[in-house]
PDB file of C-alpha atoms in Angstrom:
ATOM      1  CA  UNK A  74      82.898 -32.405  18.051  1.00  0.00           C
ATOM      2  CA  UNK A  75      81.275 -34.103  14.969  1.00  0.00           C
ATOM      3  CA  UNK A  76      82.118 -31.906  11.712  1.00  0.00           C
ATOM      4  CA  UNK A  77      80.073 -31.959   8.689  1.00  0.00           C
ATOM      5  CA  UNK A  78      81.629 -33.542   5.402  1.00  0.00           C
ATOM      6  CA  UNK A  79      81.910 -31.646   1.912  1.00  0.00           C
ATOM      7  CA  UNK A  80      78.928 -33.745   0.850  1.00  0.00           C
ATOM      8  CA  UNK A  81      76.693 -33.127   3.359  1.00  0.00           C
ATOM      9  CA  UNK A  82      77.616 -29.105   3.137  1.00  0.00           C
ATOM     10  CA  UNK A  83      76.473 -29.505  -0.072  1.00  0.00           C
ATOM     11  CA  UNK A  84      73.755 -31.029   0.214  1.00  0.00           C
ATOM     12  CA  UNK A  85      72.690 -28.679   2.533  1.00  0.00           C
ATOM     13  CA  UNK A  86      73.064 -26.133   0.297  1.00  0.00           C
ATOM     14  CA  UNK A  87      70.856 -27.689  -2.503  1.00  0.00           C
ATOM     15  CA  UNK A  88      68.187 -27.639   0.305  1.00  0.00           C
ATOM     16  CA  UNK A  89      68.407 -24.263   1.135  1.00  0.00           C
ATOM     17  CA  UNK A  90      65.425 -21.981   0.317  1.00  0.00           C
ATOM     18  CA  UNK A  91      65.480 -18.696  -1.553  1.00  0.00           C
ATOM     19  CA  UNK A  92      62.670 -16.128  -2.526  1.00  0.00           C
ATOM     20  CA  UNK A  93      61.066 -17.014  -5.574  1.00  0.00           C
ATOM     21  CA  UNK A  94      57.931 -15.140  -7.933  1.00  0.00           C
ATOM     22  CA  UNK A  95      57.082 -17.959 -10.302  1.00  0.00           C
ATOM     23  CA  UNK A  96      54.394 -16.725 -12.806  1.00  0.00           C
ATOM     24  CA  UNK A  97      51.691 -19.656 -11.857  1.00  0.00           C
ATOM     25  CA  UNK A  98      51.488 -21.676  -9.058  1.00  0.00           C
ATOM     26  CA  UNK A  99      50.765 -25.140 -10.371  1.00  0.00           C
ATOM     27  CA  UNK A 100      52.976 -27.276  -8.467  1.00  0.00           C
ATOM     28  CA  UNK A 101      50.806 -30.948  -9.775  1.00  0.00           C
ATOM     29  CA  UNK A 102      47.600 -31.051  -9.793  1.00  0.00           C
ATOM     30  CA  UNK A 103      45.272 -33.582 -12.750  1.00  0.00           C
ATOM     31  CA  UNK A 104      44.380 -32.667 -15.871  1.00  0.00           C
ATOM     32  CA  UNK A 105      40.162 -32.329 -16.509  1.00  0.00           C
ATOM     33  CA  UNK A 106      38.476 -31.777 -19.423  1.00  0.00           C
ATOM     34  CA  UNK A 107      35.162 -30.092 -18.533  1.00  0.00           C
ATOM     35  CA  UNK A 108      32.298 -30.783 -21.076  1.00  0.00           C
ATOM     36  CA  UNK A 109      29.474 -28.419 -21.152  1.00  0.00           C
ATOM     37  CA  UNK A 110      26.315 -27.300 -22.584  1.00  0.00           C
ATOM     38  CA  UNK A 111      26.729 -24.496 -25.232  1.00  0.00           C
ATOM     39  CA  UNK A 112      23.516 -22.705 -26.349  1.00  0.00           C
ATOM     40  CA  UNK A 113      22.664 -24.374 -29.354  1.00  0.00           C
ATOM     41  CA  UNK A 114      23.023 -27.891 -27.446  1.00  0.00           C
ATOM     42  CA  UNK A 115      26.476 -28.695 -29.082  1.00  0.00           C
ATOM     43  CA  UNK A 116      29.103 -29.451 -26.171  1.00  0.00           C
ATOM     44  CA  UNK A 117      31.860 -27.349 -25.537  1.00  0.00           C
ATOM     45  CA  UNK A 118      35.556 -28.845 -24.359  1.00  0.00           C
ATOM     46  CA  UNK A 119      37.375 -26.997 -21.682  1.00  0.00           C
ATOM     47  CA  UNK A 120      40.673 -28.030 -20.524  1.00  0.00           C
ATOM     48  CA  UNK A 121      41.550 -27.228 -17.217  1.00  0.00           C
ATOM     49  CA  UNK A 122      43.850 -28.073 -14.632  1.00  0.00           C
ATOM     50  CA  UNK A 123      42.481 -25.573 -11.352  1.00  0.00           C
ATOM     51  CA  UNK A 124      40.343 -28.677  -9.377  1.00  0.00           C
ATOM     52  CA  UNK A 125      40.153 -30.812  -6.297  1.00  0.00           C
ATOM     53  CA  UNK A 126      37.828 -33.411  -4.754  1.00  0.00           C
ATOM     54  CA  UNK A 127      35.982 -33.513  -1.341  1.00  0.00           C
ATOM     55  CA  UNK A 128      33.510 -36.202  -0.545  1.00  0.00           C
ATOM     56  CA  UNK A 129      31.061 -36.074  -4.012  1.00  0.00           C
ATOM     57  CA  UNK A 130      32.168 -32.691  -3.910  1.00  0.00           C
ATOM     58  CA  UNK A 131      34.205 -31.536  -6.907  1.00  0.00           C
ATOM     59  CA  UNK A 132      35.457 -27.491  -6.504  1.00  0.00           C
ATOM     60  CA  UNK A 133      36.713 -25.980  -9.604  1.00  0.00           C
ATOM     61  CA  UNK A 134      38.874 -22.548 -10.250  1.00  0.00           C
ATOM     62  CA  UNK A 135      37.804 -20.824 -14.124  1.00  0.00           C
ATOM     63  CA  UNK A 136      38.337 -17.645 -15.734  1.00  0.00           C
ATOM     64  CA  UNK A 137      35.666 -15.411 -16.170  1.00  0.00           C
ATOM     65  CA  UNK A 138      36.027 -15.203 -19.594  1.00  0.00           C
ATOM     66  CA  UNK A 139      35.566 -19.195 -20.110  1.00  0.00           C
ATOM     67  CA  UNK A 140      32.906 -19.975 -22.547  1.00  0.00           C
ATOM     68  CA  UNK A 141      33.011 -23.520 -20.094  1.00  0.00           C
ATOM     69  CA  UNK A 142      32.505 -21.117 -16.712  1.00  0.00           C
ATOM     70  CA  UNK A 143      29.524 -19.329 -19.143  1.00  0.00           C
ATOM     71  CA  UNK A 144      27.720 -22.434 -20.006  1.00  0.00           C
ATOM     72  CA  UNK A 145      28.467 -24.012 -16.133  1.00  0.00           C
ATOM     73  CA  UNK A 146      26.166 -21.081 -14.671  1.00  0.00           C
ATOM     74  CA  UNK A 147      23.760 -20.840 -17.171  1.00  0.00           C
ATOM     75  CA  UNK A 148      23.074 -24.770 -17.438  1.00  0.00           C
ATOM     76  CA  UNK A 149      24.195 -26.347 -13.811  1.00  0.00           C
ATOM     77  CA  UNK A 150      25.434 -29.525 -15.640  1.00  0.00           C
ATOM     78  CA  UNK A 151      28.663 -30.893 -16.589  1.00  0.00           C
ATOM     79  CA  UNK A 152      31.366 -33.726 -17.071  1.00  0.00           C
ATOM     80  CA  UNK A 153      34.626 -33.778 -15.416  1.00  0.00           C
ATOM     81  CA  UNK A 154      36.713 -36.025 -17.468  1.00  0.00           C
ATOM     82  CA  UNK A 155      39.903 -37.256 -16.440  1.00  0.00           C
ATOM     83  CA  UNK A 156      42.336 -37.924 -19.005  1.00  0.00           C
ATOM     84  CA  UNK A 157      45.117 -40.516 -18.714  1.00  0.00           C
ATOM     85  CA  UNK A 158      49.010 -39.298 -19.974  1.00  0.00           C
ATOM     86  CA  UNK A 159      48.803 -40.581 -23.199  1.00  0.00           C
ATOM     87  CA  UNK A 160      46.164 -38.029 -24.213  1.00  0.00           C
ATOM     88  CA  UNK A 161      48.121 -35.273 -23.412  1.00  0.00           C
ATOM     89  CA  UNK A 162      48.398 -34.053 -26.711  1.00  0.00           C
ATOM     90  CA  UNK A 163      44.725 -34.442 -27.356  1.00  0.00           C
ATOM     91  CA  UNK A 164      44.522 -32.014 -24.537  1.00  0.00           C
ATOM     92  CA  UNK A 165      47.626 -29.840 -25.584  1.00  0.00           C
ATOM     93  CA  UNK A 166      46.001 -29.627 -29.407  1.00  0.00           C
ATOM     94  CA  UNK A 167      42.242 -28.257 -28.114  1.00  0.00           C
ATOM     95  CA  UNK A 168      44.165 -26.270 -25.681  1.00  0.00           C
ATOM     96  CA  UNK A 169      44.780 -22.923 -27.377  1.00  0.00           C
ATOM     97  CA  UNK A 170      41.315 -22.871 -28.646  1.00  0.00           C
ATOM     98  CA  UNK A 171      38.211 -21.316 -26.753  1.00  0.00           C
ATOM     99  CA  UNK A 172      34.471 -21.507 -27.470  1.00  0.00           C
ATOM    100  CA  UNK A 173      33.738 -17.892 -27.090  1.00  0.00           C
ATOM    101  CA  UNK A 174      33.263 -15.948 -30.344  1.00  0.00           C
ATOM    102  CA  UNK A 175      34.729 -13.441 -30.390  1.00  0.00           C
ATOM    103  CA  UNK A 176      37.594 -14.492 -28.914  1.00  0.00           C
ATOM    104  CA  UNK A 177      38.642 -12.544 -26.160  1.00  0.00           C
ATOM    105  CA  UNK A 178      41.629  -9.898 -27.189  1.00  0.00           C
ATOM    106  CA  UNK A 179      44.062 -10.907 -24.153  1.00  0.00           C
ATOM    107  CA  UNK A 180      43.242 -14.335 -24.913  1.00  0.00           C
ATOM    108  CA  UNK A 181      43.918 -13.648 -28.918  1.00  0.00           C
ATOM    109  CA  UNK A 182      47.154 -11.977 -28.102  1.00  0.00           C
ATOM    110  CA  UNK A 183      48.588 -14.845 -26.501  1.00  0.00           C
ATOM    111  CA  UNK A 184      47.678 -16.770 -29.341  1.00  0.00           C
ATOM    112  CA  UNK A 185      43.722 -18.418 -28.880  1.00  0.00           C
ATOM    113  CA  UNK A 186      41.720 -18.980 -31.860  1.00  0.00           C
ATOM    114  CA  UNK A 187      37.860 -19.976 -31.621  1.00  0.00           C
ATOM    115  CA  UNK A 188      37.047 -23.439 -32.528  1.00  0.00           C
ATOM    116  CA  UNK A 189      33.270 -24.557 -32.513  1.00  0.00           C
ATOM    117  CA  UNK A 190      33.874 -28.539 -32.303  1.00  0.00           C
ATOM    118  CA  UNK A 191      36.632 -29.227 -29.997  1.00  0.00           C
ATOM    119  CA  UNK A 192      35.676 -32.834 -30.115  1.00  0.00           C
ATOM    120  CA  UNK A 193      37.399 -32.640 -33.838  1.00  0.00           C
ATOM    121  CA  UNK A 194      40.187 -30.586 -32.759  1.00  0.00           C
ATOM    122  CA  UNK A 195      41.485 -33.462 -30.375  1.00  0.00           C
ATOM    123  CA  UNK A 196      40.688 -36.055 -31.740  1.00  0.00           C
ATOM    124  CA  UNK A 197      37.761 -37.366 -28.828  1.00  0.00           C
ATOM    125  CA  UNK A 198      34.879 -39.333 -29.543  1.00  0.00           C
ATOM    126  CA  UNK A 199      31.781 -37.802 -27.933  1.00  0.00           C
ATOM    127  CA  UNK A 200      29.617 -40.280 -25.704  1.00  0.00           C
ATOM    128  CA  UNK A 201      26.325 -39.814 -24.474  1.00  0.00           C
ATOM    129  CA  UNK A 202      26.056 -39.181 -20.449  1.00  0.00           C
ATOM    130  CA  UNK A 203      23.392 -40.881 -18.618  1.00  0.00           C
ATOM    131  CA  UNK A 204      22.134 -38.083 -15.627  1.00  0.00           C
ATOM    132  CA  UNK A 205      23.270 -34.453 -17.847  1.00  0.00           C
ATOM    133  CA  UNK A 206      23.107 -32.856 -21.309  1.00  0.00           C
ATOM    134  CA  UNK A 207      26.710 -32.379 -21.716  1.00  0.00           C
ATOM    135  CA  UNK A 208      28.439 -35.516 -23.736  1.00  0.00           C
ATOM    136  CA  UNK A 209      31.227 -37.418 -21.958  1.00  0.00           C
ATOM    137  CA  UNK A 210      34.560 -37.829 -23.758  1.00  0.00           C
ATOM    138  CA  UNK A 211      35.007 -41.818 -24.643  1.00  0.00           C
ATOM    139  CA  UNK A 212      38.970 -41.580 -24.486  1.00  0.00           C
ATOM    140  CA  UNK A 213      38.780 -40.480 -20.952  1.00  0.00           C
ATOM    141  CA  UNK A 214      39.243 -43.515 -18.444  1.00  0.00           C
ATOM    142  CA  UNK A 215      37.143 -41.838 -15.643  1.00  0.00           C
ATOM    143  CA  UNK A 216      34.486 -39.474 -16.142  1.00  0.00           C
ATOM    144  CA  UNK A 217      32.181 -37.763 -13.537  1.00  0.00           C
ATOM    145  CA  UNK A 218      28.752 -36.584 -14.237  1.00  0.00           C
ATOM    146  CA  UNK A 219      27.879 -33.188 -12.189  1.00  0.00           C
ATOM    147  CA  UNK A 220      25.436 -30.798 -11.441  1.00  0.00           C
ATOM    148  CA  UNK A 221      26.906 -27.195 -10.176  1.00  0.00           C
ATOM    149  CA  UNK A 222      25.914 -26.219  -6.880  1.00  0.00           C
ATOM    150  CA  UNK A 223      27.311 -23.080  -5.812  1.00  0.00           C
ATOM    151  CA  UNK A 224      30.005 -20.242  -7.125  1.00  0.00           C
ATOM    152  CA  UNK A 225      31.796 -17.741  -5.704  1.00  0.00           C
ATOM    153  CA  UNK A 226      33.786 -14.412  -6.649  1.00  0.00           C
ATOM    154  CA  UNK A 227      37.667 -14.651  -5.395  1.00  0.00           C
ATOM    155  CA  UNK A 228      38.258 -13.039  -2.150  1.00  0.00           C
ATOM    156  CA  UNK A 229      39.778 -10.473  -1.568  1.00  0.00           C
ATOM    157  CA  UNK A 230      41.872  -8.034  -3.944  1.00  0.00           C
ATOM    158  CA  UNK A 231      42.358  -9.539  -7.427  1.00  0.00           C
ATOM    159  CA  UNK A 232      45.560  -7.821  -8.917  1.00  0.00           C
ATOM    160  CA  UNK A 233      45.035  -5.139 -11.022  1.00  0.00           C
ATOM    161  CA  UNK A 234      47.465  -6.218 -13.610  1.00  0.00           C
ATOM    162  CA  UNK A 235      45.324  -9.528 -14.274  1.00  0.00           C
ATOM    163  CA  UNK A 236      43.143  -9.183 -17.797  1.00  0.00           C
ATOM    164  CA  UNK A 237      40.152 -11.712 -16.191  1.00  0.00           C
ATOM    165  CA  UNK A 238      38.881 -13.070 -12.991  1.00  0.00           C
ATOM    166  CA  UNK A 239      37.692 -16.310 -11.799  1.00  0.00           C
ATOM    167  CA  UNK A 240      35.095 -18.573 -10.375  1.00  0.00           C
ATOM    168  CA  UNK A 241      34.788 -20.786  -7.653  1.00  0.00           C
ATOM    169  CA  UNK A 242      32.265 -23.362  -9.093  1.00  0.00           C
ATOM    170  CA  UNK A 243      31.250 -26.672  -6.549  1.00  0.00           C
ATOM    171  CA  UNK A 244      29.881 -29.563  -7.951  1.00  0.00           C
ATOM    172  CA  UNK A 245      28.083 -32.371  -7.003  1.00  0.00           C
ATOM    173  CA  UNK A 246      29.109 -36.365  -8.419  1.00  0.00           C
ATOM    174  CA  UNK A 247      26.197 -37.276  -9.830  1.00  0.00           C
ATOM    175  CA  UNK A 248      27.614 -40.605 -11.413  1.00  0.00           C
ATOM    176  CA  UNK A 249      31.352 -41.967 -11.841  1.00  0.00           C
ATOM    177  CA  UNK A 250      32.014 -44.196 -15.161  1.00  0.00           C
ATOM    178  CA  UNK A 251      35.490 -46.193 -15.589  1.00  0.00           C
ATOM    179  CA  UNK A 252      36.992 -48.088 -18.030  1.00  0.00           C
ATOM    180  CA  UNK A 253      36.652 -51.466 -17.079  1.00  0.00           C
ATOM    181  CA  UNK A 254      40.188 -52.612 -17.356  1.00  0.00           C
ATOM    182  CA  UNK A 255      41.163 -50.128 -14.415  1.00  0.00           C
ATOM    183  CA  UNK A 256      38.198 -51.464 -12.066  1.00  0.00           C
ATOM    184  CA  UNK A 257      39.233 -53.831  -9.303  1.00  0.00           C
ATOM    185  CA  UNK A 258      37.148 -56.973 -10.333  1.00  0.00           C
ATOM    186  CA  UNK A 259      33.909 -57.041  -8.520  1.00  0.00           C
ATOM    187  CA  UNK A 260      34.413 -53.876  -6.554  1.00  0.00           C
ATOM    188  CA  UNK A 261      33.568 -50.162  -7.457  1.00  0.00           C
ATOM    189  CA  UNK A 262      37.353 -49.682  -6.519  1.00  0.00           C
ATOM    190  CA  UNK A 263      39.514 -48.179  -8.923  1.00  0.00           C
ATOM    191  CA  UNK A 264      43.031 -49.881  -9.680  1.00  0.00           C
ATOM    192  CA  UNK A 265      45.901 -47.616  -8.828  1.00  0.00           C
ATOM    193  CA  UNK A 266      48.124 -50.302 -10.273  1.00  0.00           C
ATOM    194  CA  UNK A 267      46.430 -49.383 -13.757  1.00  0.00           C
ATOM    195  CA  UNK A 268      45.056 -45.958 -13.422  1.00  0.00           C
ATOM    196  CA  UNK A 269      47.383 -43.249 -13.949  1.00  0.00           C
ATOM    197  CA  UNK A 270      45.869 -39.395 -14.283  1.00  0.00           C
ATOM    198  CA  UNK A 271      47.690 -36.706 -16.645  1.00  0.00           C
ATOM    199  CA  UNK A 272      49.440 -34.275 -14.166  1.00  0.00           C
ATOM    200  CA  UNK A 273      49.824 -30.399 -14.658  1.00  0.00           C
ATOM    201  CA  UNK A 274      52.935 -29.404 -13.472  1.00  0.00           C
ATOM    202  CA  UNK A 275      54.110 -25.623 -13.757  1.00  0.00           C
ATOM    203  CA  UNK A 276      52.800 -25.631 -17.360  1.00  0.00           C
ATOM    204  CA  UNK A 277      54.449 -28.994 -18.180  1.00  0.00           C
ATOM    205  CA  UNK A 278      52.622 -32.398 -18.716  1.00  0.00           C
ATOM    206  CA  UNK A 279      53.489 -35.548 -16.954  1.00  0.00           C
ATOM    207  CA  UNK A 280      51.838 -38.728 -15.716  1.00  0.00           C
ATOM    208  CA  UNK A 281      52.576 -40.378 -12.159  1.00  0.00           C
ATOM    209  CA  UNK A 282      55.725 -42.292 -10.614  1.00  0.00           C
ATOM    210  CA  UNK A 283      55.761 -45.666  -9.234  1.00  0.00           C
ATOM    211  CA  UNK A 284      53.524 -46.524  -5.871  1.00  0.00           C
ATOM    212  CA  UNK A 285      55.731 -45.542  -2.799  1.00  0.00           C
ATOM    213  CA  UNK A 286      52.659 -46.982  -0.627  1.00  0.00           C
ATOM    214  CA  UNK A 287      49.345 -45.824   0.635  1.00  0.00           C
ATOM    215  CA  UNK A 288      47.860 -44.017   3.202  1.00  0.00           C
ATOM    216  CA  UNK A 289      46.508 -45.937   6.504  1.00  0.00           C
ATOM    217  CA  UNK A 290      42.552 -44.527   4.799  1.00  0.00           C
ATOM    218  CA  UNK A 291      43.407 -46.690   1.630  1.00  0.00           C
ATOM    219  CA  UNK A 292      40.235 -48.506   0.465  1.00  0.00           C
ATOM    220  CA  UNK A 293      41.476 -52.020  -0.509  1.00  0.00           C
TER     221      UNK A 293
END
């Protein structure tokens, strides 16, 4: 009868899984910063992190007290921009700031302040888009221009001790720039080898680890 060895007990221990209530549930997804249409035509900044891709489909997760979710379903027109890990404190120095004046008071408590150029804030250089009103963001290495095609309350029973709600927005790709340097040479393929996107992980910033491979899909 085979026995198991001290290290392999252990190990075995270190994979064992426990009951956990972690106050977010970001386990990695990418970094966007949405630029939208304010009012008076300026462009508003908002960082965000709740997003995912499906075909030219781009499905987004805001609060309902976003000035970005406002301007989204008032104007229909955005920019995703996707910034690459050496912006992250461009993005970490816009991102206790909101567009909404007054700023909302569970948003103040936590320590948001209003900021009508964001574009200042972090640093970013604004850049006209070709299809939408909104202004891309030049730093960015890949930037999606989008219209907003549907939104959606959460289902079911939001919890009672949450101070805002959300949105589900969809968008449609309009157009996809890149920086040149991370385009495949005559292709519209982009260069994993050279493109890395900032990662949001449990409230922490980091980029992406070495290629372990790709997936049989994998456009070469």
């Amino acid at each position: 009868m085979l026995t198991k060895t001290a290290e392999s007990r252990a190990a075995d221990g270190d994979r064992e899984h426990i009951e956990i209530k972690p106050s977010v549930l970001y386990v990695g997804t990418p970094v966007v910063l949405i630029t939208s249409l304010n009012p008076d035509g300026t462009t508003n900044i908002s960082p965000m992190s709740s997003v995912w891709a499906l075909y030219d489909r781009i499905v987004l997760g805001l609060t309902s007290t976003s000035k970005g979710r406002e301007n989204l379903l008032r104007e229909r027109q955005l920019v995703l921009n996707f910034p690459s890990p050496e912006l992250w404190t461009k993005v970490e120095a816009i991102a206790p700031t909101t567009g909404r004046d007054p700023v909302p008071p569970h948003k103040e408590k936590i320590g948001y302040r209003f900021e009508a150029d964001k574009f200042d804030v972090g640093g970013f250089t604004p850049q006209t888009a070709d299809l939408v009103r909104p202004l891309r963001i030049v730093e960015c290495p890949i930037q999606f221009e989008a219209e907003v095609v549907a939104a959606y309350p959460p289902g079911g029973d939001w919890p009672s001790e949450r101070a805002e709600g959300f949105s589900i927005i969809e968008a449609k790709v309009l157009r996809v720039h890149a920086h040149k340097d991370i385009v495949v040479a005559g292709t519209h393929h982009i260069d994993t080898s050279r493109w890395s996107p900032l990662i949001y992980v449990f409230r922490h910033y980091f980029g992406i680890g070495p290629d372990l491979g790709r997936t049989f899909k994998a456009e070469r």
